Amino acid sequence: MPVGSLISEQIRGLSPASYIVYTDGSKYYAKNGSTGIIEYSDADATKVIQYAVNNAPSGGLVLIKAGTYNITDTITINKSLRLLGEGFGTVLKATDKLNGSPYGKEMIFVSGTERVEIAYMSFIGIGTADTNPEAIHTLVSKHVFVHHSYFYNLGGAYGGIDFSNSPMSIASDNIIDTVKFGIALSGTWNEYDIVVRNNIIMNAVFGMHCEFPWRSVIEGNIIINFSSRGINITGSYNNVGRIIISDNVLYSEQNATGIYLGNGISQYGYAKNILIANNFISTASSEGIHIGDNNENIRIVANIFIGLPNSVNAINISGVSNNIEVLDNLFTGYSYGVTVNSNVSNLIVRNNRINTSNGVFVSAGGVANGLIVEGNKFESQYPYYYYGSVSNAIVKRNIGYLTENSGVATIPAGSTRVTVSHGLTVTPSKILITPLAQPPGKLWVENITSTSFDIVTDTAPASNLNVSWCAEV
């Protein structure tokens, strides 16, 4: 069903529109929805829309009919209001009168109010530079719902949709194309209970830019061809976090990062308590996920990482971080699966399938304390290695990087030793042997190398002597 038909169906059954704005192609009109009287008309669409917004009652509905409306100044909403179009055919088109310095003006500004809905229309800008206009900016407002709209060629401070200190707001089912930032949460303290769901964001510098959000959900979005970062999170206010990033598609053939968890600022907080789950992440020449300083309690679960040509790190831990879990993911195409480039405590890499040139790597500048690498399937040339400092590490039960092995060796009758190929990736640190029959003398292990060891007895057995062995790195 076309969007225009959809909104017409949804408006049926509602109370009549407080005002209906329409155009005959040369002039614009604001008609009272109750009386049918045209109360205001002008050649400037902005003045007519602003008249309808100003005169509609709190909680009222302003319906903008299909047509092109050239916006010459910011339309301000400071009351509870529904501003609805008839689909993508309702076009709000920015003009150069909205250009500004250092940033362009917004087409719609929602300020100091709550319960505002903006939907079923197109916002067409004139460029993605800072000085060009942006589409929607909300400030210190609550329960703002922006959905089923189209945004194109927008710049300014943030570009498409900007919730600034506007909690409990939703951006859903929008198409955003060629913008500076697709959707921004730009406040530093009041960005909580934000839901960004099922949007398509294309050709943005940042698909999403989030400044210190908390208790928020980013879910089901398709973010493609971003030039810097797909989802950028600078921190979390007061270290609360509780951010869910799930079921998104992040794809870019540019030198860009899929999900970037920044360093945060002590004044506001750091990125903490974040779940990154069930996303498809595919980037070129850069990183799938970047984890910066002072981030902690990060769970990265059941994502698919597919590196494009020249992609480097699927996950790059480049800042001091704590309590990171990497579980049940698929990595392929990147040069490195999980890289530690700084200090990290309590990093768990478990049950992943890692098909990268290098699996888990601690660089020369990396420090990993409390590292667990367990239950992974490595299809890597170098599954696990480190140049930096690793302490309190557990590396076991991985396929493709054998760290424990066992078997039965036989000392032939009349001989005093047998050489055993242990099959481990490096020289074992522990070897246990148990004779399966009473030995004629003492048994011990010697000549331990990266490939084998010898089981030796001081008295040759009269018949073959079987010895069980277990070796661990």
CSV table of C-alpha atoms in Angstrom, one decimal:
chain,number,residue,atom,x,y,z
A,1,MET,CA,0.0,0.0,0.0
A,2,PRO,CA,1.4,3.4,-0.9
A,3,VAL,CA,2.4,5.6,2.1
A,4,GLY,CA,-0.1,8.2,1.0
A,5,SER,CA,-2.9,5.6,1.2
A,6,LEU,CA,-1.6,4.4,4.5
A,7,ILE,CA,-1.8,7.8,6.2
A,8,SER,CA,-5.2,8.5,4.7
A,9,GLU,CA,-6.4,5.2,6.3
A,10,GLN,CA,-4.8,6.1,9.6
A,11,ILE,CA,-6.3,9.6,9.7
A,12,ARG,CA,-9.8,8.1,9.2
A,13,GLY,CA,-11.3,7.5,12.5
A,14,LEU,CA,-9.3,10.2,14.2
A,15,SER,CA,-10.8,13.5,15.3
A,16,PRO,CA,-10.8,15.9,12.4
A,17,ALA,CA,-7.6,17.8,11.6
A,18,SER,CA,-7.3,21.1,13.5
A,19,TYR,CA,-5.9,22.6,10.3
A,20,ILE,CA,-5.3,21.4,6.8
A,21,VAL,CA,-2.5,23.0,4.9
A,22,TYR,CA,-2.5,22.7,1.1
A,23,THR,CA,-1.2,24.4,-2.1
A,24,ASP,CA,-2.6,25.1,-5.5
A,25,GLY,CA,0.9,25.3,-7.0
A,26,SER,CA,1.4,29.0,-6.5
A,27,LYS,CA,-0.1,29.8,-3.1
A,28,TYR,CA,-0.4,28.0,0.2
A,29,TYR,CA,-3.5,27.8,2.4
A,30,ALA,CA,-4.4,27.0,6.1
A,31,LYS,CA,-8.0,25.7,6.4
A,32,ASN,CA,-9.7,25.2,9.7
A,33,GLY,CA,-10.5,21.6,9.9
A,34,SER,CA,-13.7,22.2,12.0
A,35,THR,CA,-15.2,25.1,10.1
A,36,GLY,CA,-13.8,24.6,6.6
A,37,ILE,CA,-12.8,28.2,6.5
A,38,ILE,CA,-9.5,29.2,5.0
A,39,GLU,CA,-8.1,31.3,7.7
A,40,TYR,CA,-4.7,32.2,6.2
A,41,SER,CA,-3.0,32.1,2.9
A,42,ASP,CA,0.4,33.3,1.6
A,43,ALA,CA,3.0,32.8,-1.1
A,44,ASP,CA,5.4,31.7,1.7
A,45,ALA,CA,4.7,28.0,2.7
A,46,THR,CA,6.6,28.4,6.0
A,47,LYS,CA,4.3,31.2,7.2
A,48,VAL,CA,1.2,29.1,6.4
A,49,ILE,CA,2.5,26.0,8.2
A,50,GLN,CA,3.6,28.1,11.2
A,51,TYR,CA,0.2,29.7,11.3
A,52,ALA,CA,-1.5,26.3,11.5
A,53,VAL,CA,0.9,25.1,14.1
A,54,ASN,CA,0.5,28.2,16.3
A,55,ASN,CA,-3.3,28.1,16.1
A,56,ALA,CA,-3.9,24.4,16.5
A,57,PRO,CA,-4.9,23.4,20.1
A,58,SER,CA,-2.5,21.4,22.3
A,59,GLY,CA,-2.8,17.8,21.1
A,60,GLY,CA,-4.2,18.9,17.8
A,61,LEU,CA,-3.5,17.6,14.3
A,62,VAL,CA,-2.1,19.6,11.4
A,63,LEU,CA,-2.4,17.8,8.1
A,64,ILE,CA,-0.1,18.9,5.3
A,65,LYS,CA,-1.5,17.7,2.0
A,66,ALA,CA,0.6,16.4,-0.8
A,67,GLY,CA,2.6,19.1,-2.6
A,68,THR,CA,6.0,20.9,-2.4
A,69,TYR,CA,6.4,23.4,0.4
A,70,ASN,CA,9.6,25.6,0.2
A,71,ILE,CA,10.8,26.3,3.7
A,72,THR,CA,12.3,29.7,4.2
A,73,ASP,CA,12.6,29.7,8.0
A,74,THR,CA,12.5,27.3,10.9
A,75,ILE,CA,9.0,26.0,11.8
A,76,THR,CA,8.8,25.9,15.6
A,77,ILE,CA,6.6,23.5,17.6
A,78,ASN,CA,6.3,24.2,21.3
A,79,LYS,CA,3.1,22.4,22.2
A,80,SER,CA,1.8,18.8,22.0
A,81,LEU,CA,1.0,18.4,18.3
A,82,ARG,CA,0.7,15.9,15.4
A,83,LEU,CA,2.2,17.2,12.2
A,84,LEU,CA,1.4,14.7,9.5
A,85,GLY,CA,1.7,14.6,5.7
A,86,GLU,CA,0.1,12.4,3.2
A,87,GLY,CA,3.2,10.4,2.4
A,88,PHE,CA,6.4,11.1,0.6
A,89,GLY,CA,4.5,13.3,-1.8
A,90,THR,CA,4.3,15.9,1.0
A,91,VAL,CA,7.6,17.6,0.4
A,92,LEU,CA,9.2,20.1,2.8
A,93,LYS,CA,12.0,21.6,0.7
A,94,ALA,CA,14.8,23.7,2.3
A,95,THR,CA,15.9,26.9,0.7
A,96,ASP,CA,19.2,28.7,1.0
A,97,LYS,CA,17.5,31.1,3.4
A,98,LEU,CA,18.1,28.3,6.0
A,99,ASN,CA,21.9,28.4,5.4
A,100,GLY,CA,23.8,29.7,8.4
A,101,SER,CA,27.2,30.0,10.2
A,102,PRO,CA,28.7,28.0,11.8
A,103,TYR,CA,25.6,25.7,11.2
A,104,GLY,CA,22.6,25.9,9.1
A,105,LYS,CA,19.1,26.3,10.6
A,106,GLU,CA,16.7,23.4,11.2
A,107,MET,CA,13.5,23.0,9.1
A,108,ILE,CA,11.5,22.0,12.1
A,109,PHE,CA,12.4,22.9,15.7
A,110,VAL,CA,10.6,21.2,18.6
A,111,SER,CA,11.3,22.9,21.9
A,112,GLY,CA,10.3,22.5,25.5
A,113,THR,CA,7.3,20.4,25.0
A,114,GLU,CA,6.1,16.8,24.9
A,115,ARG,CA,4.0,14.4,22.8
A,116,VAL,CA,4.9,15.6,19.3
A,117,GLU,CA,4.5,13.4,16.3
A,118,ILE,CA,6.0,14.2,12.9
A,119,ALA,CA,5.3,11.7,10.1
A,120,TYR,CA,4.5,10.8,6.5
A,121,MET,CA,6.4,13.5,4.7
A,122,SER,CA,9.7,14.2,2.9
A,123,PHE,CA,12.5,16.6,3.9
A,124,ILE,CA,14.7,17.7,1.1
A,125,GLY,CA,17.8,19.7,1.8
A,126,ILE,CA,20.4,21.6,-0.3
A,127,GLY,CA,23.7,20.1,0.9
A,128,THR,CA,25.5,18.2,3.6
A,129,ALA,CA,27.9,20.9,4.7
A,130,ASP,CA,27.8,22.4,8.3
A,131,THR,CA,26.3,25.6,6.9
A,132,ASN,CA,23.5,23.9,5.1
A,133,PRO,CA,20.1,23.3,6.9
A,134,GLU,CA,19.2,20.2,8.9
A,135,ALA,CA,15.7,18.6,9.0
A,136,ILE,CA,14.4,18.1,12.6
A,137,HIS,CA,15.9,19.3,15.9
A,138,THR,CA,14.2,18.6,19.2
A,139,LEU,CA,15.5,20.3,22.4
A,140,VAL,CA,14.5,19.5,26.0
A,141,SER,CA,11.3,17.8,24.8
A,142,LYS,CA,9.8,14.5,25.6
A,143,HIS,CA,7.9,11.8,23.7
A,144,VAL,CA,8.8,13.0,20.2
A,145,PHE,CA,7.9,10.4,17.6
A,146,VAL,CA,9.4,10.8,14.1
A,147,HIS,CA,8.4,8.1,11.7
A,148,HIS,CA,7.6,7.1,8.1
A,149,SER,CA,9.4,10.1,6.6
A,150,TYR,CA,12.1,10.6,4.0
A,151,PHE,CA,15.2,12.8,4.5
A,152,TYR,CA,17.6,13.7,1.7
A,153,ASN,CA,20.7,15.9,1.3
A,154,LEU,CA,20.8,17.5,4.7
A,155,GLY,CA,23.7,19.1,6.7
A,156,GLY,CA,23.8,21.6,9.6
A,157,ALA,CA,24.9,20.5,13.0
A,158,TYR,CA,23.5,17.0,12.7
A,159,GLY,CA,21.6,16.5,9.5
A,160,GLY,CA,18.5,14.3,9.6
A,161,ILE,CA,16.8,13.8,13.0
A,162,ASP,CA,18.4,15.2,16.2
A,163,PHE,CA,17.0,14.4,19.6
A,164,SER,CA,18.9,16.9,21.9
A,165,ASN,CA,18.1,16.3,25.6
A,166,SER,CA,14.8,14.9,24.5
A,167,PRO,CA,14.1,11.6,26.4
A,168,MET,CA,11.6,8.9,25.6
A,169,SER,CA,11.6,9.7,21.9
A,170,ILE,CA,11.4,7.4,18.9
A,171,ALA,CA,12.7,7.5,15.4
A,172,SER,CA,11.1,4.6,13.4
A,173,ASP,CA,10.7,3.5,9.8
A,174,ASN,CA,12.4,6.5,8.2
A,175,ILE,CA,14.5,6.6,5.0
A,176,ILE,CA,17.5,8.9,5.4
A,177,ASP,CA,19.8,9.4,2.4
A,178,THR,CA,22.9,11.6,1.9
A,179,VAL,CA,23.2,13.5,5.2
A,180,LYS,CA,25.9,14.5,7.7
A,181,PHE,CA,24.5,12.5,10.5
A,182,GLY,CA,21.4,10.3,9.9
A,183,ILE,CA,20.0,10.3,13.4
A,184,ALA,CA,21.7,12.1,16.4
A,185,LEU,CA,21.2,12.0,20.1
A,186,SER,CA,23.1,15.1,20.8
A,187,GLY,CA,22.4,16.0,24.4
A,188,THR,CA,25.0,15.4,27.2
A,189,TRP,CA,22.6,14.4,30.1
A,190,ASN,CA,19.0,13.7,29.1
A,191,GLU,CA,19.2,11.2,26.3
A,192,TYR,CA,17.4,8.2,27.9
A,193,ASP,CA,14.7,5.8,26.8
A,194,ILE,CA,15.4,6.6,23.1
A,195,VAL,CA,14.3,4.1,20.5
A,196,VAL,CA,15.8,4.1,17.0
A,197,ARG,CA,14.2,1.3,15.1
A,198,ASN,CA,13.7,0.1,11.5
A,199,ASN,CA,15.2,3.1,9.8
A,200,ILE,CA,17.2,3.0,6.5
A,201,ILE,CA,20.2,5.3,6.6
A,202,MET,CA,22.4,5.7,3.5
A,203,ASN,CA,25.4,7.8,2.5
A,204,ALA,CA,25.9,9.5,5.8
A,205,VAL,CA,29.1,10.5,7.5
A,206,PHE,CA,27.8,9.0,10.7
A,207,GLY,CA,24.7,6.8,10.4
A,208,MET,CA,23.9,7.4,14.1
A,209,HIS,CA,25.7,9.8,16.4
A,210,CYS,CA,25.0,9.3,20.1
A,211,GLU,CA,26.3,11.6,22.8
A,212,PHE,CA,26.1,10.0,26.2
A,213,PRO,CA,22.8,8.1,25.8
A,214,TRP,CA,21.5,5.7,28.4
A,215,ARG,CA,18.7,3.2,28.7
A,216,SER,CA,18.2,3.2,24.9
A,217,VAL,CA,17.6,0.8,22.0
A,218,ILE,CA,19.1,0.9,18.5
A,219,GLU,CA,17.4,-1.9,16.7
A,220,GLY,CA,16.6,-3.2,13.2
A,221,ASN,CA,18.2,-0.4,11.3
A,222,ILE,CA,19.9,-0.7,7.9
A,223,ILE,CA,22.9,1.7,7.8
A,224,ILE,CA,24.9,1.5,4.6
A,225,ASN,CA,27.7,3.4,2.8
A,226,PHE,CA,28.7,5.5,5.8
A,227,SER,CA,32.0,7.3,5.4
A,228,SER,CA,33.2,7.4,9.0
A,229,ARG,CA,31.1,5.4,11.5
A,230,GLY,CA,27.9,3.5,11.3
A,231,ILE,CA,26.9,3.9,15.0
A,232,ASN,CA,29.0,6.3,17.1
A,233,ILE,CA,28.6,6.3,20.9
A,234,THR,CA,30.7,8.8,22.7
A,235,GLY,CA,29.9,7.5,26.3
A,236,SER,CA,26.9,7.1,28.6
A,237,TYR,CA,25.6,9.8,31.0
A,238,ASN,CA,26.7,9.1,34.6
A,239,ASN,CA,28.1,5.7,33.5
A,240,VAL,CA,24.6,4.2,33.4
A,241,GLY,CA,24.6,2.8,29.9
A,242,ARG,CA,22.1,0.0,29.4
A,243,ILE,CA,22.2,0.4,25.7
A,244,ILE,CA,21.0,-2.3,23.3
A,245,ILE,CA,22.4,-2.3,19.7
A,246,SER,CA,20.8,-5.3,18.0
A,247,ASP,CA,19.6,-6.7,14.7
A,248,ASN,CA,21.1,-3.9,12.6
A,249,VAL,CA,22.8,-4.1,9.2
A,250,LEU,CA,26.0,-2.0,9.0
A,251,TYR,CA,27.7,-2.1,5.6
A,252,SER,CA,30.2,0.3,4.1
A,253,GLU,CA,32.8,-0.1,1.4
A,254,GLN,CA,34.5,3.1,2.6
A,255,ASN,CA,37.3,3.4,5.2
A,256,ALA,CA,34.8,3.3,8.1
A,257,THR,CA,34.0,1.7,11.4
A,258,GLY,CA,30.8,-0.2,12.0
A,259,ILE,CA,30.2,0.5,15.7
A,260,TYR,CA,32.4,2.9,17.5
A,261,LEU,CA,32.4,3.1,21.3
A,262,GLY,CA,34.4,6.3,22.1
A,263,ASN,CA,36.5,7.3,25.0
A,264,GLY,CA,33.9,9.2,26.9
A,265,ILE,CA,34.4,12.2,29.2
A,266,SER,CA,34.7,12.0,32.9
A,267,GLN,CA,32.3,15.0,33.3
A,268,TYR,CA,29.5,13.0,31.7
A,269,GLY,CA,30.4,9.3,31.6
A,270,TYR,CA,31.7,6.4,29.7
A,271,ALA,CA,30.3,3.7,27.4
A,272,LYS,CA,29.2,1.0,29.9
A,273,ASN,CA,26.6,-1.8,30.1
A,274,ILE,CA,26.2,-2.2,26.4
A,275,LEU,CA,24.8,-5.2,24.5
A,276,ILE,CA,25.8,-5.6,20.9
A,277,ALA,CA,23.9,-8.6,19.5
A,278,ASN,CA,22.7,-10.1,16.2
A,279,ASN,CA,24.1,-7.4,14.0
A,280,PHE,CA,25.5,-7.9,10.5
A,281,ILE,CA,28.7,-5.8,10.3
A,282,SER,CA,30.7,-5.5,7.1
A,283,THR,CA,33.3,-2.8,6.6
A,284,ALA,CA,36.4,-2.1,4.5
A,285,SER,CA,39.8,-0.8,5.4
A,286,SER,CA,39.0,-0.3,9.1
A,287,GLU,CA,37.1,-1.9,12.0
A,288,GLY,CA,33.9,-3.7,12.7
A,289,ILE,CA,33.7,-2.6,16.3
A,290,HIS,CA,36.0,-0.1,18.0
A,291,ILE,CA,36.2,0.0,21.8
A,292,GLY,CA,37.9,3.0,23.3
A,293,ASP,CA,39.0,4.1,26.8
A,294,ASN,CA,37.1,3.5,30.0
A,295,ASN,CA,34.4,1.3,28.5
A,296,GLU,CA,33.2,-1.7,30.5
A,297,ASN,CA,30.6,-4.4,30.7
A,298,ILE,CA,30.4,-4.8,27.0
A,299,ARG,CA,28.7,-8.0,25.6
A,300,ILE,CA,29.3,-8.7,21.9
A,301,VAL,CA,27.0,-11.7,21.1
A,302,ALA,CA,25.9,-13.6,17.9
A,303,ASN,CA,27.0,-11.0,15.4
A,304,ILE,CA,28.3,-11.7,11.9
A,305,PHE,CA,31.4,-9.8,10.9
A,306,ILE,CA,32.4,-9.9,7.2
A,307,GLY,CA,35.4,-8.0,6.2
A,308,LEU,CA,35.7,-6.3,2.8
A,309,PRO,CA,39.0,-5.8,1.0
A,310,ASN,CA,41.7,-4.3,3.2
A,311,SER,CA,39.6,-4.6,6.3
A,312,VAL,CA,41.8,-4.7,9.5
A,313,ASN,CA,40.1,-5.5,12.8
A,314,ALA,CA,36.7,-7.1,13.3
A,315,ILE,CA,36.9,-6.0,17.0
A,316,ASN,CA,39.6,-3.6,18.1
A,317,ILE,CA,40.1,-2.9,21.8
A,318,SER,CA,42.2,0.2,21.7
A,319,GLY,CA,41.5,1.8,25.1
A,320,VAL,CA,41.6,0.8,28.7
A,321,SER,CA,38.5,-1.4,29.2
A,322,ASN,CA,37.1,-4.0,31.5
A,323,ASN,CA,34.7,-6.9,31.4
A,324,ILE,CA,34.3,-7.5,27.7
A,325,GLU,CA,32.6,-10.7,26.4
A,326,VAL,CA,32.8,-11.8,22.8
A,327,LEU,CA,30.5,-14.8,22.4
A,328,ASP,CA,29.0,-16.9,19.6
A,329,ASN,CA,30.1,-14.5,16.7
A,330,LEU,CA,31.2,-15.3,13.2
A,331,PHE,CA,34.3,-13.5,11.9
A,332,THR,CA,35.5,-13.8,8.3
A,333,GLY,CA,37.4,-11.6,5.9
A,334,TYR,CA,39.1,-9.3,8.4
A,335,SER,CA,42.9,-9.5,9.0
A,336,TYR,CA,42.3,-9.8,12.8
A,337,GLY,CA,39.4,-11.2,14.7
A,338,VAL,CA,39.8,-9.7,18.2
A,339,THR,CA,42.8,-7.4,18.7
A,340,VAL,CA,43.9,-5.9,22.1
A,341,ASN,CA,45.9,-2.7,21.6
A,342,SER,CA,45.7,-1.4,25.1
A,343,ASN,CA,45.0,-2.5,28.7
A,344,VAL,CA,42.0,-4.8,29.1
A,345,SER,CA,40.9,-6.8,32.1
A,346,ASN,CA,38.6,-9.7,32.0
A,347,LEU,CA,38.2,-10.3,28.3
A,348,ILE,CA,36.3,-13.5,27.3
A,349,VAL,CA,36.4,-14.8,23.8
A,350,ARG,CA,34.3,-17.9,23.7
A,351,ASN,CA,32.4,-20.1,21.2
A,352,ASN,CA,33.1,-18.0,18.1
A,353,ARG,CA,33.9,-19.1,14.6
A,354,ILE,CA,37.0,-17.1,13.6
A,355,ASN,CA,38.0,-17.3,10.0
A,356,THR,CA,40.5,-14.4,9.8
A,357,SER,CA,44.2,-14.4,9.1
A,358,ASN,CA,44.9,-13.7,12.8
A,359,GLY,CA,42.4,-14.9,15.4
A,360,VAL,CA,43.0,-13.4,18.8
A,361,PHE,CA,46.0,-11.1,19.0
A,362,VAL,CA,47.5,-9.0,21.8
A,363,SER,CA,49.8,-6.4,20.2
A,364,ALA,CA,53.1,-5.1,21.5
A,365,GLY,CA,51.2,-2.3,23.2
A,366,GLY,CA,48.5,-4.5,24.6
A,367,VAL,CA,48.0,-5.8,28.1
A,368,ALA,CA,45.5,-8.5,28.8
A,369,ASN,CA,44.8,-9.6,32.4
A,370,GLY,CA,42.3,-12.3,32.9
A,371,LEU,CA,42.0,-13.4,29.3
A,372,ILE,CA,39.8,-16.5,28.4
A,373,VAL,CA,40.0,-17.9,24.9
A,374,GLU,CA,37.8,-21.0,25.0
A,375,GLY,CA,35.6,-23.1,22.8
A,376,ASN,CA,36.3,-21.2,19.6
A,377,LYS,CA,36.7,-22.7,16.1
A,378,PHE,CA,39.7,-21.1,14.5
A,379,GLU,CA,40.2,-21.2,10.8
A,380,SER,CA,43.2,-18.8,11.0
A,381,GLN,CA,46.8,-18.9,10.0
A,382,TYR,CA,47.7,-17.5,13.4
A,383,PRO,CA,44.8,-18.4,15.8
A,384,TYR,CA,46.2,-17.0,19.0
A,385,TYR,CA,49.4,-15.1,19.7
A,386,TYR,CA,50.7,-12.1,21.6
A,387,TYR,CA,53.6,-9.7,21.6
A,388,GLY,CA,52.3,-7.7,24.6
A,389,SER,CA,51.7,-8.8,28.2
A,390,VAL,CA,49.2,-11.6,29.0
A,391,SER,CA,48.5,-12.7,32.5
A,392,ASN,CA,46.0,-15.0,34.2
A,393,ALA,CA,45.1,-16.4,30.9
A,394,ILE,CA,43.0,-19.6,30.1
A,395,VAL,CA,43.3,-20.8,26.5
A,396,LYS,CA,41.6,-24.2,26.1
A,397,ARG,CA,39.2,-26.4,24.1
A,398,ASN,CA,39.6,-24.5,20.9
A,399,ILE,CA,39.3,-26.2,17.5
A,400,GLY,CA,42.3,-25.2,15.3
A,401,TYR,CA,44.4,-24.2,18.2
A,402,LEU,CA,45.1,-27.3,20.2
A,403,THR,CA,46.1,-26.6,23.8
A,404,GLU,CA,45.3,-29.9,25.3
A,405,ASN,CA,45.6,-33.4,23.9
A,406,SER,CA,45.8,-36.9,25.2
A,407,GLY,CA,46.4,-40.5,24.0
A,408,VAL,CA,48.1,-43.8,24.7
A,409,ALA,CA,51.8,-44.4,23.8
A,410,THR,CA,53.5,-47.8,23.8
A,411,ILE,CA,57.1,-48.5,25.1
A,412,PRO,CA,58.1,-51.6,23.0
A,413,ALA,CA,59.4,-54.7,24.8
A,414,GLY,CA,63.1,-54.4,25.4
A,415,SER,CA,63.1,-50.6,24.9
A,416,THR,CA,63.3,-47.8,27.5
A,417,ARG,CA,61.6,-45.0,25.7
A,418,VAL,CA,58.9,-43.9,23.2
A,419,THR,CA,58.6,-40.5,21.4
A,420,VAL,CA,55.1,-39.0,21.4
A,421,SER,CA,53.9,-36.3,18.9
A,422,HIS,CA,51.6,-34.3,21.1
A,423,GLY,CA,49.9,-32.2,18.3
A,424,LEU,CA,49.7,-29.0,20.4
A,425,THR,CA,50.3,-25.6,18.9
A,426,VAL,CA,53.1,-24.8,21.3
A,427,THR,CA,55.4,-26.5,23.8
A,428,PRO,CA,53.2,-28.0,26.6
A,429,SER,CA,53.7,-26.8,30.1
A,430,LYS,CA,52.2,-29.8,31.8
A,431,ILE,CA,52.3,-33.5,30.8
A,432,LEU,CA,50.7,-36.3,32.9
A,433,ILE,CA,51.5,-40.0,32.3
A,434,THR,CA,49.8,-43.1,33.7
A,435,PRO,CA,51.0,-46.6,33.0
A,436,LEU,CA,48.2,-49.0,32.1
A,437,ALA,CA,50.0,-52.0,33.6
A,438,GLN,CA,52.5,-52.4,36.3
A,439,PRO,CA,55.8,-50.9,35.0
A,440,PRO,CA,59.1,-52.7,35.7
A,441,GLY,CA,60.7,-49.4,36.9
A,442,LYS,CA,60.3,-45.7,37.2
A,443,LEU,CA,58.7,-43.6,34.4
A,444,TRP,CA,59.3,-39.9,33.5
A,445,VAL,CA,59.1,-37.4,30.6
A,446,GLU,CA,61.9,-35.6,28.9
A,447,ASN,CA,62.9,-33.9,25.7
A,448,ILE,CA,59.8,-31.8,25.7
A,449,THR,CA,59.5,-29.7,22.5
A,450,SER,CA,56.9,-27.8,20.5
A,451,THR,CA,56.1,-31.0,18.6
A,452,SER,CA,56.9,-34.0,20.8
A,453,PHE,CA,58.1,-35.4,24.1
A,454,ASP,CA,59.7,-38.7,25.2
A,455,ILE,CA,58.3,-41.1,27.8
A,456,VAL,CA,61.2,-42.9,29.5
A,457,THR,CA,61.6,-45.8,31.9
A,458,ASP,CA,64.8,-46.9,33.7
A,459,THR,CA,64.0,-50.6,33.1
A,460,ALA,CA,63.0,-52.1,29.8
A,461,PRO,CA,59.7,-54.0,30.0
A,462,ALA,CA,59.6,-57.6,29.0
A,463,SER,CA,56.4,-57.0,27.0
A,464,ASN,CA,54.9,-53.9,25.4
A,465,LEU,CA,54.0,-51.3,28.1
A,466,ASN,CA,51.0,-48.9,27.3
A,467,VAL,CA,51.2,-45.5,28.9
A,468,SER,CA,48.3,-43.0,28.9
A,469,TRP,CA,49.3,-39.4,28.5
A,470,CYS,CA,47.7,-36.0,28.8
A,471,ALA,CA,49.5,-32.8,27.7
A,472,GLU,CA,48.4,-29.1,28.2
A,473,VAL,CA,49.9,-25.8,27.2
